[in-house]
mmCIF file of C-alpha atoms in Angstrom:
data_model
loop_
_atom_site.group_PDB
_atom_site.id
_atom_site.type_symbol
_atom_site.label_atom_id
_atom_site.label_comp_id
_atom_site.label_asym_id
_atom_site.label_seq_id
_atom_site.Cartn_x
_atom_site.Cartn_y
_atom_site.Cartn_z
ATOM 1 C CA UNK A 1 0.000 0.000 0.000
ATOM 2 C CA UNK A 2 0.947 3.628 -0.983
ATOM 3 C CA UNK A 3 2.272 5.691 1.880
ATOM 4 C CA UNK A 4 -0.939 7.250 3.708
ATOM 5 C CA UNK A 5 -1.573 10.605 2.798
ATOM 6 C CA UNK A 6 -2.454 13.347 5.545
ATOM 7 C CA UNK A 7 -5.846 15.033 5.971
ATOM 8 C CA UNK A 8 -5.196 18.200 4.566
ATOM 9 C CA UNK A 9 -6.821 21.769 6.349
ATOM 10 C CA UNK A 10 -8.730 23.452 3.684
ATOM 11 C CA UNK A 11 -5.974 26.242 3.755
ATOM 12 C CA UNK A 12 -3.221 22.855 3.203
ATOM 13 C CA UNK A 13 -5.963 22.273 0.486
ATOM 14 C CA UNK A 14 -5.627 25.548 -1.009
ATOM 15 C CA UNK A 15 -2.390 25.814 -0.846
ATOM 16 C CA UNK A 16 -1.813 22.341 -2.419
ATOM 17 C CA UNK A 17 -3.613 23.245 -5.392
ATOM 18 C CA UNK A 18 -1.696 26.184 -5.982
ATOM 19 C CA UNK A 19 1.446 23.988 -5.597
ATOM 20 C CA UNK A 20 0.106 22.137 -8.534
ATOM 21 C CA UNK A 21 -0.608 25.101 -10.725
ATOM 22 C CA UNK A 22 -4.186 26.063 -10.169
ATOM 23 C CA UNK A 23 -5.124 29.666 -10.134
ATOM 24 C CA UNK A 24 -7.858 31.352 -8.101
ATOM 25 C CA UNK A 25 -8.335 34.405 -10.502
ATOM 26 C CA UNK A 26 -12.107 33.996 -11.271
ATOM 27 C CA UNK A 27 -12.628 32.534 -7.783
ATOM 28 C CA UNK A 28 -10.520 33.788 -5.284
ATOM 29 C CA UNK A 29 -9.012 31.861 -2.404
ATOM 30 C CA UNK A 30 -11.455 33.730 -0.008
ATOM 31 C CA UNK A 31 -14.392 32.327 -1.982
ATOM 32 C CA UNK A 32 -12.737 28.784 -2.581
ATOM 33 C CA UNK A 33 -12.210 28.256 0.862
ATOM 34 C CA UNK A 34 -16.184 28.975 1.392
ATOM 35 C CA UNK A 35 -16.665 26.701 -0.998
ATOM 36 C CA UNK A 36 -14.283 24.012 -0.260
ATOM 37 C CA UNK A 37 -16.013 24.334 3.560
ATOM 38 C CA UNK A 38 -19.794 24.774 3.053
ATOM 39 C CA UNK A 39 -20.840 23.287 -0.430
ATOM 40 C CA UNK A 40 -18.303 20.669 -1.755
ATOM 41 C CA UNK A 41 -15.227 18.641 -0.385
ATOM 42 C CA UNK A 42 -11.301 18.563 -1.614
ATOM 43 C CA UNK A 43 -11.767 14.739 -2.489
ATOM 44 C CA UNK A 44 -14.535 15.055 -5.120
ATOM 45 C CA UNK A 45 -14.082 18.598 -6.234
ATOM 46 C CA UNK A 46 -10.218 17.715 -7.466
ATOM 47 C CA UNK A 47 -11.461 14.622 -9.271
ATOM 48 C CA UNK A 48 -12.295 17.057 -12.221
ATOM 49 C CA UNK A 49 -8.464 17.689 -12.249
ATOM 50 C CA UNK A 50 -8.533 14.289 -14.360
ATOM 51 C CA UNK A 51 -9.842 16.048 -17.247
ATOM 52 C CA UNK A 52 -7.186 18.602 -17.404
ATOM 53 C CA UNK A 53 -3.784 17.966 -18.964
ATOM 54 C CA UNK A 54 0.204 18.809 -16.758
ATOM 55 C CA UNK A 55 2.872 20.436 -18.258
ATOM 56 C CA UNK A 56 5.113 17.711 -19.758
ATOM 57 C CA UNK A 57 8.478 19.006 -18.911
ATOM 58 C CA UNK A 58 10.632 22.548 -18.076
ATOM 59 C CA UNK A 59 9.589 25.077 -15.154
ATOM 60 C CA UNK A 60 6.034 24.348 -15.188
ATOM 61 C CA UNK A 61 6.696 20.206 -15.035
ATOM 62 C CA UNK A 62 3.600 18.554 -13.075
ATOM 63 C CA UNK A 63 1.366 21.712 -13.360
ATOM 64 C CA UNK A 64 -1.577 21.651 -14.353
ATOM 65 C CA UNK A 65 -2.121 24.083 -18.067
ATOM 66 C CA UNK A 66 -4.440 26.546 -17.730
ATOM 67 C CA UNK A 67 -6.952 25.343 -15.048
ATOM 68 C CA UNK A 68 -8.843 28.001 -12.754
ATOM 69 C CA UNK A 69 -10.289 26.545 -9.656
ATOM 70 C CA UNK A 70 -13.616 28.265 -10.757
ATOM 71 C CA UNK A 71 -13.031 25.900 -13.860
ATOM 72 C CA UNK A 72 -13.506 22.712 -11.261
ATOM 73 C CA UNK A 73 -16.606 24.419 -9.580
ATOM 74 C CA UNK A 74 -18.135 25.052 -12.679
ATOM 75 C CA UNK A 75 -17.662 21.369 -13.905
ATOM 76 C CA UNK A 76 -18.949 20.486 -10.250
ATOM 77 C CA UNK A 77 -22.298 22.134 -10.864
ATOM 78 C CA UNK A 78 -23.057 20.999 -14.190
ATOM 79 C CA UNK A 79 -22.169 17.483 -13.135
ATOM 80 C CA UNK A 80 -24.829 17.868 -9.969
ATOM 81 C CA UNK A 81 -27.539 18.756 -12.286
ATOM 82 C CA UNK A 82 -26.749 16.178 -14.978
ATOM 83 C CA UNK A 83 -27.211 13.277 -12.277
ATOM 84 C CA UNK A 84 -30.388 15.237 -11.221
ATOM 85 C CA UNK A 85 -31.493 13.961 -14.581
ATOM 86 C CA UNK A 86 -30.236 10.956 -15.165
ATOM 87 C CA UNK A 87 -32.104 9.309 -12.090
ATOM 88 C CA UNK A 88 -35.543 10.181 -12.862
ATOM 89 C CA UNK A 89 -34.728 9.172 -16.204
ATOM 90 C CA UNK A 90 -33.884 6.112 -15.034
ATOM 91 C CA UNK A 91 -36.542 5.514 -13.275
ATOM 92 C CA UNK A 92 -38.852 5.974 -15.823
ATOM 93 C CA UNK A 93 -37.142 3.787 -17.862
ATOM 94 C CA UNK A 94 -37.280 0.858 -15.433
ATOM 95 C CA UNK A 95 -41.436 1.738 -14.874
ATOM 96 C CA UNK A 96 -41.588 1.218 -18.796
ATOM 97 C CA UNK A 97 -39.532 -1.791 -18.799
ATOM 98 C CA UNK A 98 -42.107 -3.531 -16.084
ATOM 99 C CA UNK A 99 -44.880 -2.153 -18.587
ATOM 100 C CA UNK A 100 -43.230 -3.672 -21.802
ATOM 101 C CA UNK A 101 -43.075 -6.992 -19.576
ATOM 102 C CA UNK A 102 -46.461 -7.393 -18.716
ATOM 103 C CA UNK A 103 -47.785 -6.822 -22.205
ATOM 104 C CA UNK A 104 -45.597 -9.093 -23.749
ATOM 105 C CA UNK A 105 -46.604 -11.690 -20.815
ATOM 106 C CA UNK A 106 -50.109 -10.960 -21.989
ATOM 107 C CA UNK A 107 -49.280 -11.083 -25.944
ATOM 108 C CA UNK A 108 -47.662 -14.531 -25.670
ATOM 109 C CA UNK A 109 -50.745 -16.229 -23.336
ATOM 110 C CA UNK A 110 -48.421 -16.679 -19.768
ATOM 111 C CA UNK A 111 -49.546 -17.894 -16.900
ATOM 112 C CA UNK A 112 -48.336 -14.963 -14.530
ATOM 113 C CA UNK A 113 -47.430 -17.172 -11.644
ATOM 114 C CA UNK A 114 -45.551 -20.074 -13.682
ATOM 115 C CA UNK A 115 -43.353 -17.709 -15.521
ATOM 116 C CA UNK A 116 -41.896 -16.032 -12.181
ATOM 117 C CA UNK A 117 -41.090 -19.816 -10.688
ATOM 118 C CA UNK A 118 -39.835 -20.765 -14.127
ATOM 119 C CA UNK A 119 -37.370 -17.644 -14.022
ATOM 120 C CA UNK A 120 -37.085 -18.475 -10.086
ATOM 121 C CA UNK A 121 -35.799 -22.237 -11.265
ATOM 122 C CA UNK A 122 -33.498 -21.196 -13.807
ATOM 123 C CA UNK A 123 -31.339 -19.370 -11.264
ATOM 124 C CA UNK A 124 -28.279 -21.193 -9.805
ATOM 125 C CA UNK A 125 -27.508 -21.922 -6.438
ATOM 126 C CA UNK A 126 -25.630 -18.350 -6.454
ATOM 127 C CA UNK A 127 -27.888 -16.127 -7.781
ATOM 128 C CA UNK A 128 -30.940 -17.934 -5.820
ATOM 129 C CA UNK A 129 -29.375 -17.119 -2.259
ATOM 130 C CA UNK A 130 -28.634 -13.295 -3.631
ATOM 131 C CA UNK A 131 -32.434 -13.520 -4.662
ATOM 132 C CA UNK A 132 -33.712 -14.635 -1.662
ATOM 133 C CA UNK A 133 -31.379 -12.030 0.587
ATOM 134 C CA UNK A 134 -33.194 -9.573 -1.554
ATOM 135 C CA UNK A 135 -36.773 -10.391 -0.900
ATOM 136 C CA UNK A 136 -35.237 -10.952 2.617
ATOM 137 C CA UNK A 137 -34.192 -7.314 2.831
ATOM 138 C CA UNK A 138 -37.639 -6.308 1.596
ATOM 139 C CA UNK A 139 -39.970 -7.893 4.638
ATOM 140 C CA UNK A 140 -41.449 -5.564 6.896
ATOM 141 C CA UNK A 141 -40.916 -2.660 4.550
ATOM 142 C CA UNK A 142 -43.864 -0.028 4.730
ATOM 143 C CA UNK A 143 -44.066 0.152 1.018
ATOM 144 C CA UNK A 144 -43.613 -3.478 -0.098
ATOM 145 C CA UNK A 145 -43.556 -5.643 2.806
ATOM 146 C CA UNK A 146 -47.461 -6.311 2.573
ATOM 147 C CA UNK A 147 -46.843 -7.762 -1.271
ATOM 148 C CA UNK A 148 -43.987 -9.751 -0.098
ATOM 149 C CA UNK A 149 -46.379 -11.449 3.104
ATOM 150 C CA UNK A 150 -49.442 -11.741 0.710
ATOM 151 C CA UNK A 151 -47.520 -13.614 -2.141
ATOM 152 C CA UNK A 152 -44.203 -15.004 -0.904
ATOM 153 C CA UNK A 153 -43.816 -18.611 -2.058
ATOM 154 C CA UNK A 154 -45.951 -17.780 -5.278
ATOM 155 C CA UNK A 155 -45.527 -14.438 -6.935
ATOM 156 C CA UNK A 156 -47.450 -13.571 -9.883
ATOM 157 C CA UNK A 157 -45.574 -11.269 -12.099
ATOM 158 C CA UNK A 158 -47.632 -8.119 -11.418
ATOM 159 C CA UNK A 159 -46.470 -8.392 -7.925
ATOM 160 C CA UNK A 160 -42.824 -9.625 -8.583
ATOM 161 C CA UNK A 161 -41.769 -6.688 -10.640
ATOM 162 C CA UNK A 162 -43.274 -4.642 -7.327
ATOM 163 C CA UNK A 163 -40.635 -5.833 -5.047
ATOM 164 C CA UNK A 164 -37.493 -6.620 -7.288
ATOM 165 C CA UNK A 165 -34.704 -3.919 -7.359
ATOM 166 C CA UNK A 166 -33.841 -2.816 -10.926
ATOM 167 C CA UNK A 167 -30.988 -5.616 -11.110
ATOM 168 C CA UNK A 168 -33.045 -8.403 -10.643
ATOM 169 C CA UNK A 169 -35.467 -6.954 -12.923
ATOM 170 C CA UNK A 170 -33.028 -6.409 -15.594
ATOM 171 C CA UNK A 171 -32.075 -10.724 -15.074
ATOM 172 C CA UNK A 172 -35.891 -11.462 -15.276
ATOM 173 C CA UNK A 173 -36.312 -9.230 -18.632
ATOM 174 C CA UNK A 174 -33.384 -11.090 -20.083
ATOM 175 C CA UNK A 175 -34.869 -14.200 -19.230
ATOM 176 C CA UNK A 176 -38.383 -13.612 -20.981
ATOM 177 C CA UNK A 177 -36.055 -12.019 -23.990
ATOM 178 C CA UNK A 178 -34.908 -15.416 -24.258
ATOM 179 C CA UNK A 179 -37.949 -17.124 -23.636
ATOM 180 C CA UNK A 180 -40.097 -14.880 -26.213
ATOM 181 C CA UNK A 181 -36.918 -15.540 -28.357
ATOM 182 C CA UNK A 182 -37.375 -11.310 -29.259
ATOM 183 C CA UNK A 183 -34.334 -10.137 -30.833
ATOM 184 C CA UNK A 184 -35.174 -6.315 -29.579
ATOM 185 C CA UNK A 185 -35.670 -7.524 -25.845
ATOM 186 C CA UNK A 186 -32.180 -9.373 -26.358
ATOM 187 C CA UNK A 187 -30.699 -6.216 -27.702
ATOM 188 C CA UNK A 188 -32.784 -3.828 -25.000
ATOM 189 C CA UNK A 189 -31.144 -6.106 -21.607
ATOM 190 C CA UNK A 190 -27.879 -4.934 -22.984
ATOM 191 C CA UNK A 191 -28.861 -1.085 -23.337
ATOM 192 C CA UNK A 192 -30.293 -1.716 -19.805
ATOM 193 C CA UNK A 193 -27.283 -2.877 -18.119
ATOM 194 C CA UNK A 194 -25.887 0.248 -19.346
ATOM 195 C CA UNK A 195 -28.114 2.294 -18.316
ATOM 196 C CA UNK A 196 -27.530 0.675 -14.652
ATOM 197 C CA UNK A 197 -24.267 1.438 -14.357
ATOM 198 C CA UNK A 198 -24.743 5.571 -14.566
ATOM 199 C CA UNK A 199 -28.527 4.870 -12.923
ATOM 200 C CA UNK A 200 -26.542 3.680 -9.452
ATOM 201 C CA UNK A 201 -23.462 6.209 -10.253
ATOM 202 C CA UNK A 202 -25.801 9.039 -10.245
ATOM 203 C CA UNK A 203 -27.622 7.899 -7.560
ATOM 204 C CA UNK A 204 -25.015 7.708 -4.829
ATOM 205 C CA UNK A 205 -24.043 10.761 -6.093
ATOM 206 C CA UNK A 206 -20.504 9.394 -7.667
ATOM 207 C CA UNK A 207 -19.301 12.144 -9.929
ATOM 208 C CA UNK A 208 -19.626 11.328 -13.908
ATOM 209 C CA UNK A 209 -17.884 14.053 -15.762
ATOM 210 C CA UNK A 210 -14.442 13.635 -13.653
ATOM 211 C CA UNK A 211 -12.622 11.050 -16.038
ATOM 212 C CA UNK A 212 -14.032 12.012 -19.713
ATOM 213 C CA UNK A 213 -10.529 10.949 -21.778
ATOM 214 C CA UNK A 214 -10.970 8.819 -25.030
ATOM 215 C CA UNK A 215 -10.971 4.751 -24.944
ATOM 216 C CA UNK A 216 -11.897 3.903 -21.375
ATOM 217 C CA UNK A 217 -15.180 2.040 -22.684
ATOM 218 C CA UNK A 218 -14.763 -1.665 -22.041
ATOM 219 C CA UNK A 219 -16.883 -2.576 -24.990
ATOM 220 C CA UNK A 220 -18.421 -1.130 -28.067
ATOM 221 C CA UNK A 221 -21.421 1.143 -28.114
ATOM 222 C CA UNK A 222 -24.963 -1.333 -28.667
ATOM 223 C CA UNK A 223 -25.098 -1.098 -32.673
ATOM 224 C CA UNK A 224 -28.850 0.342 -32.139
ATOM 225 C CA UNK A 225 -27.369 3.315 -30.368
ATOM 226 C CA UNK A 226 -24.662 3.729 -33.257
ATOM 227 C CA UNK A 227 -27.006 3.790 -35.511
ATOM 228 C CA UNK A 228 -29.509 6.111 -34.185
ATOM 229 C CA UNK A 229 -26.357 8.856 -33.831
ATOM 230 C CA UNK A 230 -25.363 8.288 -37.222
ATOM 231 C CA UNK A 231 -28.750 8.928 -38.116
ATOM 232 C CA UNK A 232 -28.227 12.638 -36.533
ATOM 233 C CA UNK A 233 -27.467 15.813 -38.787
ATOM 234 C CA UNK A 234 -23.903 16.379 -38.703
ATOM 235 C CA UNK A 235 -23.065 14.222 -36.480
ATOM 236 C CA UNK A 236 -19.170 13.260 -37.726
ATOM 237 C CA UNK A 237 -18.192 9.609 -37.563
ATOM 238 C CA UNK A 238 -15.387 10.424 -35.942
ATOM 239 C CA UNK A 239 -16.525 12.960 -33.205
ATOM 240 C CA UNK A 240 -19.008 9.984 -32.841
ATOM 241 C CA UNK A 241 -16.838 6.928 -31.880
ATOM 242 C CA UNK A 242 -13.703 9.530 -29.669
ATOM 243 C CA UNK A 243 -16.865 10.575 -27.335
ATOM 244 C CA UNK A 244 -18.762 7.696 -27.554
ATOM 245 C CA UNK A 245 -15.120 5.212 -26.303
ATOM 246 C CA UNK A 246 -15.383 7.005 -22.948
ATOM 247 C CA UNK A 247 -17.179 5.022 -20.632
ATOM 248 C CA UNK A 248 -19.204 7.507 -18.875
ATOM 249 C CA UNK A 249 -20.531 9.221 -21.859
ATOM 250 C CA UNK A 250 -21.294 6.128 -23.828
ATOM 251 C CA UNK A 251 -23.344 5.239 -20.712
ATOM 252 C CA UNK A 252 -25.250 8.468 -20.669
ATOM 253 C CA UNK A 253 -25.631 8.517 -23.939
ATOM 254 C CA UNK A 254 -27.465 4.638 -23.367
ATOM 255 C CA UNK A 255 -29.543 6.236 -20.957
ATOM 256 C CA UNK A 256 -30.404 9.188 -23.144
ATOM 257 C CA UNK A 257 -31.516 6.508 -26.398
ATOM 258 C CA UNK A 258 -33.257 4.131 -24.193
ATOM 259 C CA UNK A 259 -35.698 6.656 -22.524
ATOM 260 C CA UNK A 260 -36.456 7.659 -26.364
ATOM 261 C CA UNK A 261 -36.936 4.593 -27.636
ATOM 262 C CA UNK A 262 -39.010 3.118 -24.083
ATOM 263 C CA UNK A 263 -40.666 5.405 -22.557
ATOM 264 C CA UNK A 264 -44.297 6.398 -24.361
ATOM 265 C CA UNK A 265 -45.673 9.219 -22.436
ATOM 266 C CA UNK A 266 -45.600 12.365 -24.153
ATOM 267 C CA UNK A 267 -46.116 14.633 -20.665
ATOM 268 C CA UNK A 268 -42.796 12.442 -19.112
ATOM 269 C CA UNK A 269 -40.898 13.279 -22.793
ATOM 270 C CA UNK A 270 -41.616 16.760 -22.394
ATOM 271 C CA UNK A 271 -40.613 17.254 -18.198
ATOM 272 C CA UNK A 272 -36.973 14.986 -19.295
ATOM 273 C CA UNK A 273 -36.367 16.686 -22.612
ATOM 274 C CA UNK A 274 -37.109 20.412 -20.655
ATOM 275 C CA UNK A 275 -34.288 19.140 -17.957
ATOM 276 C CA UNK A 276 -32.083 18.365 -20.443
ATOM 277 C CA UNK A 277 -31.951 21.345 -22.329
ATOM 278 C CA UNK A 278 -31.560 23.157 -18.880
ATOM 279 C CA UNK A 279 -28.713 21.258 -18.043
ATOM 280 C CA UNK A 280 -27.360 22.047 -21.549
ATOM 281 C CA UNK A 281 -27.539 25.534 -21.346
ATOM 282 C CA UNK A 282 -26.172 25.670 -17.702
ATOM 283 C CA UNK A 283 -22.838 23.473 -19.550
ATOM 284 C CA UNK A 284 -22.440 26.202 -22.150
ATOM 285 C CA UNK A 285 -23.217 29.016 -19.917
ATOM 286 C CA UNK A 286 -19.779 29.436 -18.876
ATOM 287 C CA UNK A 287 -18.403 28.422 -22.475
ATOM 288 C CA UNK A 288 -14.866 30.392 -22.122
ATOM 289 C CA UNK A 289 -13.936 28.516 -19.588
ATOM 290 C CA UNK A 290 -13.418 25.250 -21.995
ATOM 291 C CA UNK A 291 -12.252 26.918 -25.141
ATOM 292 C CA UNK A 292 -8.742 25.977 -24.370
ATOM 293 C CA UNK A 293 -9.690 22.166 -23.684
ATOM 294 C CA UNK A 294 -11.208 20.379 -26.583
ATOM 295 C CA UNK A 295 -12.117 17.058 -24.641
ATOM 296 C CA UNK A 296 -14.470 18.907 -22.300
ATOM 297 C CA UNK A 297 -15.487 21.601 -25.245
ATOM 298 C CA UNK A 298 -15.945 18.921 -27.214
ATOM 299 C CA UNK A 299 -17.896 16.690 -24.921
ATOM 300 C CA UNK A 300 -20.346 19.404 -24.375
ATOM 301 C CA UNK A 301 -20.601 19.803 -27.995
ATOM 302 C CA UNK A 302 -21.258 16.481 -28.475
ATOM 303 C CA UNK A 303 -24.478 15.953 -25.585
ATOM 304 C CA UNK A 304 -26.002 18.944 -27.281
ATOM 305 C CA UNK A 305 -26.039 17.556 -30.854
ATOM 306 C CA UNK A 306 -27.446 14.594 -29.079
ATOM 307 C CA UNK A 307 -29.863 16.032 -26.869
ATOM 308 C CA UNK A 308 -31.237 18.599 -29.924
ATOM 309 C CA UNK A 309 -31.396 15.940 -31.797
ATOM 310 C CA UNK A 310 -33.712 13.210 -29.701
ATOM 311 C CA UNK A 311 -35.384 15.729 -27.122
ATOM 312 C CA UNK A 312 -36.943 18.424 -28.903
ATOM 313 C CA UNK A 313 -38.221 21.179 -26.439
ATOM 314 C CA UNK A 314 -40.346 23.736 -26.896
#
């Protein structure tokens, strides 16, 4: 293990940063330490450093070029709101998902209580005790706890998608994908799993726009996706896959094309897409800040073609 690192006062904190090349010119150190002691902390404020590039060599060697600590604040804020979307988002994409579910239950004649113990059968002896520690946790809660003591033993699926987390729904909607043999459900668990990974990001409150280099996807964006940014007005191919290999932006992005493609209310389209273009406008509100670094000015760039594109707003 690395040598333990002290806890730093926020005037140690200040002070380090300017050790490291970061200037308080729009933000003084008056206002940063304000900052740094009522509205954010050192730890996750200086994780935005990641998308800002050091001095290679010579005087400056190890400093960081050309980053403000009004710069990180700014990223701070727009990152705060952007999770303030994705979650709803989320969760109306896992409400439509139980809704797409229970029609195609109904369009392929299931018995609602056979295909929940079929799904509960097919689980090994792994997943079954993970399952069961689940329900487990469940019992005696004041919103599901009465579903759980009416049907435990023999859920029908109306109730089972009631008191699985989003996980374990995701696992049952790949299992009726197979079942139903439906190529789009097969392709949809995939977009979904996605779409977990920034749904429980955002949730705890992890930041997202800290670490937004090229090529830290671990796999290629769904083909579905691809091909509904291609399908955008000049959207460049190669603009498309630089953004699109980050991880965190190819998961947003996910999120952004599975709410558009599952979600069929036109109020809930209109409240997302109204928050979107909010957040957009709060990214570019403080445009000068980025004109000197193109992966940030050109991340921006590239959510707005996106969001213009698949959430217009009145």
């Amino acid at each position: 293990m690395d040598k333990l690192k002290p806890i730093l006062s926020v005037d140690e904190q200040i002070q380090h940063l300017k050790d490291k090349g970061v200037r308080f010119e729009i933000m003084g150190e008056e206002s940063a330490y304000h900052y740094l002691t009522e509205h954010n902390n050192y730890f996750k404020l200086t994780s935005y450093r990641k998308n800002y590039t050091k001095h290679p060599d010579g005087e400056k060697r190890g400093k960081y070029i050309d980053l403000d600590f009004a710069y990180l604040v700014d990223i701070a804020v727009i990152d705060m709101q952007l999770r303030y979307m994705i979650v709803p988002m989320a969760l109306d994409i896992e409400h439509n998902t139980k809704l797409q579910l229970l029609r195609k239950v109904e369009e392929h004649s299931e018995d609602g209580y056979q295909i929940v113990q079929d799904y509960l059968d097919s689980l090994g002896a792994n997943q079954k005790a993970i399952y069961d520690g689940e329900i487990d946790r469940n019992r005696g809660n004041v919103y599901c706890g009465d579903i759980i003591d009416k049907y435990d033993g023999a859920f029908p699926i109306w109730a089972f998608l009631e008191v699985i987390p989003f996980g374990r729904l995701i696992s049952f909607y790949s299992f009726c994908a197979n079942r139903f043999a439906d190529k789009n459900m097969k392709n949809n668990f995939y977009r979904l799993l996605t779409c977990k990974e920034i749904r429980n990001a955002s949730a705890h409150s992890n930041c997202i726009l800290n670490d937004l280099k090229a090529r830290t996807a671990s796999h290629d964006t769904n083909a579905g996706v691809t091909n509904a940014l291609m399908s955008i007005k000049g959207m460049n191919t190669n603009f498309r896959k630089n953004r699109m290999s980050n991880a965190r932006i190819q998961q947003i992005v996910t999120l952004l094309y599975m709410h558009k493609e599952i979600v069929t209310s036109e109020g809930v389209h209109e409240k997302e897409s109204k928050g979107l273009h909010d957040v957009l406008t709060r990214a570019f509100k403080n445009n000068d800040y980025y004109k000197n670094n193109p992966m940030l000015k050109g991340t921006f760039d590239f959510l707005k073609l996106v969001v213009d594109s698949w959430y217009t707003h009145e």
